[in-house]
mmCIF file of C-alpha atoms in Angstrom:
data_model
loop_
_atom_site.group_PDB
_atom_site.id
_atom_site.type_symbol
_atom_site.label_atom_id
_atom_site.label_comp_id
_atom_site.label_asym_id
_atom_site.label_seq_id
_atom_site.Cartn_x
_atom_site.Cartn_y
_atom_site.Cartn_z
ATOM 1 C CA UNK A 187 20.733 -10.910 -0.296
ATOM 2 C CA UNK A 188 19.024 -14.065 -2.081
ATOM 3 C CA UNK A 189 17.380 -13.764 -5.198
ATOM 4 C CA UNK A 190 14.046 -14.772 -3.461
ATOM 5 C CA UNK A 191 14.751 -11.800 -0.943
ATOM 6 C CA UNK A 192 15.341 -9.426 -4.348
ATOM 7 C CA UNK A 193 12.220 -10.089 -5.512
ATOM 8 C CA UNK A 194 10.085 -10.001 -2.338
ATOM 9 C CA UNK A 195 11.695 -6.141 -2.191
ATOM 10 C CA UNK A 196 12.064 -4.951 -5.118
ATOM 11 C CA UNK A 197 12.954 -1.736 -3.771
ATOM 12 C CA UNK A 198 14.329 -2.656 -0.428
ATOM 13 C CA UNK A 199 12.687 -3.525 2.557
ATOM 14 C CA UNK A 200 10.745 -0.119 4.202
ATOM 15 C CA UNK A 201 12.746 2.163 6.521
ATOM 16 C CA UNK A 202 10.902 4.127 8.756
ATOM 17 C CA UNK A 203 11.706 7.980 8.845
ATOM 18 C CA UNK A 204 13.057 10.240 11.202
ATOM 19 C CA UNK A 205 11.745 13.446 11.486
ATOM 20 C CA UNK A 206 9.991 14.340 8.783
ATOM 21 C CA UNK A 207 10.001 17.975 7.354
ATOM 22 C CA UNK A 208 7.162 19.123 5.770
ATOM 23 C CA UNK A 209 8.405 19.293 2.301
ATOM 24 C CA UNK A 210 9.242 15.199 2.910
ATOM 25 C CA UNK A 211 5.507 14.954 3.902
ATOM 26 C CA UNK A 212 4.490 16.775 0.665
ATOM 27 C CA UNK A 213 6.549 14.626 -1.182
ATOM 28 C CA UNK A 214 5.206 11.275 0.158
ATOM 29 C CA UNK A 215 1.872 12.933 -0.653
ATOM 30 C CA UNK A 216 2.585 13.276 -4.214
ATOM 31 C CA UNK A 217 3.639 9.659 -4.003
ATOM 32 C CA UNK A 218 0.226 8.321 -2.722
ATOM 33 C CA UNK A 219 -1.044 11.023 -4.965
ATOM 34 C CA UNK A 220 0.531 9.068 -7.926
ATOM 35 C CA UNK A 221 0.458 5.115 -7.426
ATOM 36 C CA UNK A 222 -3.400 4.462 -8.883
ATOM 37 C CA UNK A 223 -1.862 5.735 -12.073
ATOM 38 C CA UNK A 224 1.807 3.861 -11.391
ATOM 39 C CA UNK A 225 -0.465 0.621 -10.443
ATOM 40 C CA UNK A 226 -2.396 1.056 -13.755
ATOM 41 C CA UNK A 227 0.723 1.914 -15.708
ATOM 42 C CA UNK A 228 1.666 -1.519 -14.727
ATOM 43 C CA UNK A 229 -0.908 -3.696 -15.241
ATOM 44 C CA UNK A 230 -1.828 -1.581 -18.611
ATOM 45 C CA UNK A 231 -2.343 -5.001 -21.811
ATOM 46 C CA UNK A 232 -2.163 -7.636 -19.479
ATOM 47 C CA UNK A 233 -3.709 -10.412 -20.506
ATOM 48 C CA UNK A 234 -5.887 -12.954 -18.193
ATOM 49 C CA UNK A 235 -3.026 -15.698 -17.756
ATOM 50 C CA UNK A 236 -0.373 -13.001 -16.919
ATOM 51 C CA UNK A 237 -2.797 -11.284 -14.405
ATOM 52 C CA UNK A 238 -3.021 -14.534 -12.502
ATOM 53 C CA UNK A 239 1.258 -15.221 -12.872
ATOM 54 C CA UNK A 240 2.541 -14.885 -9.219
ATOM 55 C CA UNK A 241 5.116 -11.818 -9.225
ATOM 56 C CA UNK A 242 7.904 -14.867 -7.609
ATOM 57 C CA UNK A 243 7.522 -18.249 -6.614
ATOM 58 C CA UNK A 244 4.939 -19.167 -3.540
ATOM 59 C CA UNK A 245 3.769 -15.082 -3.988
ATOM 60 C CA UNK A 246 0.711 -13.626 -5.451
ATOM 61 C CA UNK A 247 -0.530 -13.505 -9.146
ATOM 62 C CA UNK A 248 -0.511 -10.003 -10.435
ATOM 63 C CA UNK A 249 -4.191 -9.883 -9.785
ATOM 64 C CA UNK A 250 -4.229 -10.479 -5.781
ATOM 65 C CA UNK A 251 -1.664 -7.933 -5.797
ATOM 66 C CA UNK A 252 -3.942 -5.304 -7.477
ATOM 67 C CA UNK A 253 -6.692 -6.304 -5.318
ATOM 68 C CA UNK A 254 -4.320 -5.708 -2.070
ATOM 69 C CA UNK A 255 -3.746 -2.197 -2.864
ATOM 70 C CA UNK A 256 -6.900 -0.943 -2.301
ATOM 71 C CA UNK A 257 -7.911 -3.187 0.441
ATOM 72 C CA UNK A 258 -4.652 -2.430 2.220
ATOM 73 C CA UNK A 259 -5.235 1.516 1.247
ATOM 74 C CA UNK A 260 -8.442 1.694 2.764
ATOM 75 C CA UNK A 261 -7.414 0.270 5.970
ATOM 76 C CA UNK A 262 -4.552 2.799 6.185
ATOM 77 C CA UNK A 263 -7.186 5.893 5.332
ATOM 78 C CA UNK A 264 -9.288 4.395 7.989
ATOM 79 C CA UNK A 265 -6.577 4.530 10.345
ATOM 80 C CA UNK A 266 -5.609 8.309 9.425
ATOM 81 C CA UNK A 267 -9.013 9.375 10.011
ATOM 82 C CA UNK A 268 -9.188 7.315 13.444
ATOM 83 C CA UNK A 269 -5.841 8.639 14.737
ATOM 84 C CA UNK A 270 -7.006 12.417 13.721
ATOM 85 C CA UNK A 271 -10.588 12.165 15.352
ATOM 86 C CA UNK A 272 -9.596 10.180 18.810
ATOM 87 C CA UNK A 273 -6.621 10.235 21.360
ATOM 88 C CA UNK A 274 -4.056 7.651 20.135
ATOM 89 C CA UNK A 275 -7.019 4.849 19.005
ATOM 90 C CA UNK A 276 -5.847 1.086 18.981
ATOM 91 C CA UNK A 277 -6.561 0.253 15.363
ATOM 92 C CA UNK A 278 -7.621 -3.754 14.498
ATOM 93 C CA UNK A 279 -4.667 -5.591 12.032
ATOM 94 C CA UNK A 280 -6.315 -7.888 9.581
ATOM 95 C CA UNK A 281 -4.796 -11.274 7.645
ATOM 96 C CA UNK A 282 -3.821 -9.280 4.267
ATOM 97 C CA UNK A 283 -2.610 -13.360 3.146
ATOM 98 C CA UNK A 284 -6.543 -14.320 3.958
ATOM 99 C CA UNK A 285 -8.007 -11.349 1.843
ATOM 100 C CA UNK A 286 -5.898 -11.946 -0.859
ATOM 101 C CA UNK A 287 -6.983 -15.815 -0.741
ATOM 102 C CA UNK A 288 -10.430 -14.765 -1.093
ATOM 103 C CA UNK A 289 -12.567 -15.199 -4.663
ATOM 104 C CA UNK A 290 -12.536 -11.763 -5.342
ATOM 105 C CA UNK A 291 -9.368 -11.215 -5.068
ATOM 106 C CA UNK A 292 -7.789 -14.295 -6.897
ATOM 107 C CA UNK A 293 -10.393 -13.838 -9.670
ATOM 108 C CA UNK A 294 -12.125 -10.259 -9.857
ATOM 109 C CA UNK A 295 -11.561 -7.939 -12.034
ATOM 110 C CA UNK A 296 -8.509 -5.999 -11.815
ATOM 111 C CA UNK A 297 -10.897 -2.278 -13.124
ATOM 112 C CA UNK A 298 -13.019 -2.462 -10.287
ATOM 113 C CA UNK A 299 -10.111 -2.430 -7.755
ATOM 114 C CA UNK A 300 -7.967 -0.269 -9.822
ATOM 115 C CA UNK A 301 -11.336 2.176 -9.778
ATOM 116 C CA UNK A 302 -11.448 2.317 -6.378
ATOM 117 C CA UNK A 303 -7.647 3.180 -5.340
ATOM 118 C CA UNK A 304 -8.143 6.094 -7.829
ATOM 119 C CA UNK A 305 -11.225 7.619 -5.727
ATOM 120 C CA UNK A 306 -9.711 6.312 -2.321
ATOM 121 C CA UNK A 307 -6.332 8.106 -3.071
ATOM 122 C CA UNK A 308 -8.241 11.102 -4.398
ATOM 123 C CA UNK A 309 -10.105 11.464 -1.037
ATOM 124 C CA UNK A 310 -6.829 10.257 0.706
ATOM 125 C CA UNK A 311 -4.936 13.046 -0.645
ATOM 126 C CA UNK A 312 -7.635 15.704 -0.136
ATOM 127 C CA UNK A 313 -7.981 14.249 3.504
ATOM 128 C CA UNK A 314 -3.434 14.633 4.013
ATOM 129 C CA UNK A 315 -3.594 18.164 2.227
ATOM 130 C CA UNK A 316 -5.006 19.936 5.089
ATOM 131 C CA UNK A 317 -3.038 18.301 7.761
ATOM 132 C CA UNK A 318 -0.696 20.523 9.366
ATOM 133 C CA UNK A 319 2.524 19.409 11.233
ATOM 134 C CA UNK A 320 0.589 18.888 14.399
ATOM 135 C CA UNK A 321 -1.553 16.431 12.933
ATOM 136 C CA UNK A 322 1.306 14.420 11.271
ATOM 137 C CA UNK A 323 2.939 13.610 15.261
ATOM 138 C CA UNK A 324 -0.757 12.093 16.315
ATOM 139 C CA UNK A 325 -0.474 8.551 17.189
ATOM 140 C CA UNK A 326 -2.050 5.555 16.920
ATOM 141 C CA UNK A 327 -1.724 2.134 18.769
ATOM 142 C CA UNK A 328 -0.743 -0.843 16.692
ATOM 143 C CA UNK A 329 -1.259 -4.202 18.372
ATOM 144 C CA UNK A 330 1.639 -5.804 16.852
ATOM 145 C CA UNK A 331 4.126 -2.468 16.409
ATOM 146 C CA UNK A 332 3.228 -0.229 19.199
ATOM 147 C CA UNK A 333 2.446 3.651 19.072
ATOM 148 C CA UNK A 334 3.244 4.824 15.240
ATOM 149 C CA UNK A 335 2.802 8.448 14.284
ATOM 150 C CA UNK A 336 0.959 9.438 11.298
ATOM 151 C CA UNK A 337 4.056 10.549 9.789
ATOM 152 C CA UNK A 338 5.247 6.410 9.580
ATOM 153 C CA UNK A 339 2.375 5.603 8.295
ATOM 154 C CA UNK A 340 2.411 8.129 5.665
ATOM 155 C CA UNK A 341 5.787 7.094 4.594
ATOM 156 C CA UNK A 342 5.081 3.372 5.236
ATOM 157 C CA UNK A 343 2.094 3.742 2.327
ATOM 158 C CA UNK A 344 3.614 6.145 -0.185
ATOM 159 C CA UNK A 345 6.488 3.227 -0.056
ATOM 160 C CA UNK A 346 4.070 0.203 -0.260
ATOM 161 C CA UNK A 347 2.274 1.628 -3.238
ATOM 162 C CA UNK A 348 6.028 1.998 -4.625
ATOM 163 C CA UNK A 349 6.724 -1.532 -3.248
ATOM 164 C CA UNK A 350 3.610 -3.562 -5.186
ATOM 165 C CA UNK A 351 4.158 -1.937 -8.699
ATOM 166 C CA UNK A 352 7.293 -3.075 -8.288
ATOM 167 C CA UNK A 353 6.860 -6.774 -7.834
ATOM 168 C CA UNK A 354 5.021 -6.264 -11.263
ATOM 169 C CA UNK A 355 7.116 -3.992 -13.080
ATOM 170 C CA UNK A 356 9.890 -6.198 -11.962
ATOM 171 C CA UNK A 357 7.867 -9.501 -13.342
ATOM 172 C CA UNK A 358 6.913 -7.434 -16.428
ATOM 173 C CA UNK A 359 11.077 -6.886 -16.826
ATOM 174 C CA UNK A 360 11.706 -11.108 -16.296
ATOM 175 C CA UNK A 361 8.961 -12.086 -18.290
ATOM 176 C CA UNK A 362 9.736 -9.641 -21.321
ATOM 177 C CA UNK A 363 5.833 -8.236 -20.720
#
């Protein structure tokens, strides 16, 4: 694995589960439960300049990745709620590289994004709580990936929370932040 690959995936690339057992699910709950405060963690006395240093070379600045977090977590909430409410919807995919090139997110403040993961993940959590394991097999059509249960795309966001404060942990470590 290249150096470049290492610090695309900090912690590996993401492996979807098998069956899931419900103590897994609670698990990767606790997970989403805990990345506004891991994501905050990480950021916590940054200055301006190393908000906008890319996590590698030809990536995004520390601030585009805060901004993807929520805009990334509120498509995948959308998509729970969607996949819970209507036989196996066909959910829209969106340019994350396009939203991330956009003002806001290259120079908005990192509180008001960090603000709203915390009350999306609140309402998230609140929302994944009172699933049973029923709801976890529903499915949901991707354009680009096919049918994916609820149960991938749990695992798929408790490890891409995981995955983004670790391109800046990891630039934190290289940088002596």
């Amino acid at each position: 694995m290249s150096e470049e690959q290492d610090l695309r995936y900090p912690i590996g690339r993401f492996t979807p589960p098998a069956d899931l057992a419900m103590a897994e699910r609670r698990g990767l709950i606790a997970e989403i439960a805990t990345a506004p405060g891991a994501l905050a963690d990480a950021i916590a006395g940054l200055d301006e300049t190393q908000l906008d240093t890319p996590y590698r070379d030809g990536g995004w600045t520390v601030r585009q990745v805060v901004h993807h977090l929520p805009d990334s977590h509120v498509n995948a909430y959308v998509r729970f709620k969607l996949a819970l409410t209507e036989a196996e919807p066909t959910i829209k995919p969106y340019d994350e590289a396009l939203w991330a090139d956009l003002a806001e997110a290259r120079l908005g403040a990192v509180d008001t994004s960090l603000a709203l993961l915390d009350a999306l993940h609140r309402r998230w959590v609140s929302c994944l709580d009172q699933l049973d394991e029923q709801e976890f097999s529903r499915t949901l059509m991707h354009p680009e990936q096919g049918a994916i249960t609820l149960d991938w795309l749990l695992a798929m966001y408790a490890w891409h929370g995981r995955h983004h404060v670790a391109h800046i942990t990891s630039l934190r470590a290289r940088m002596g932040w």
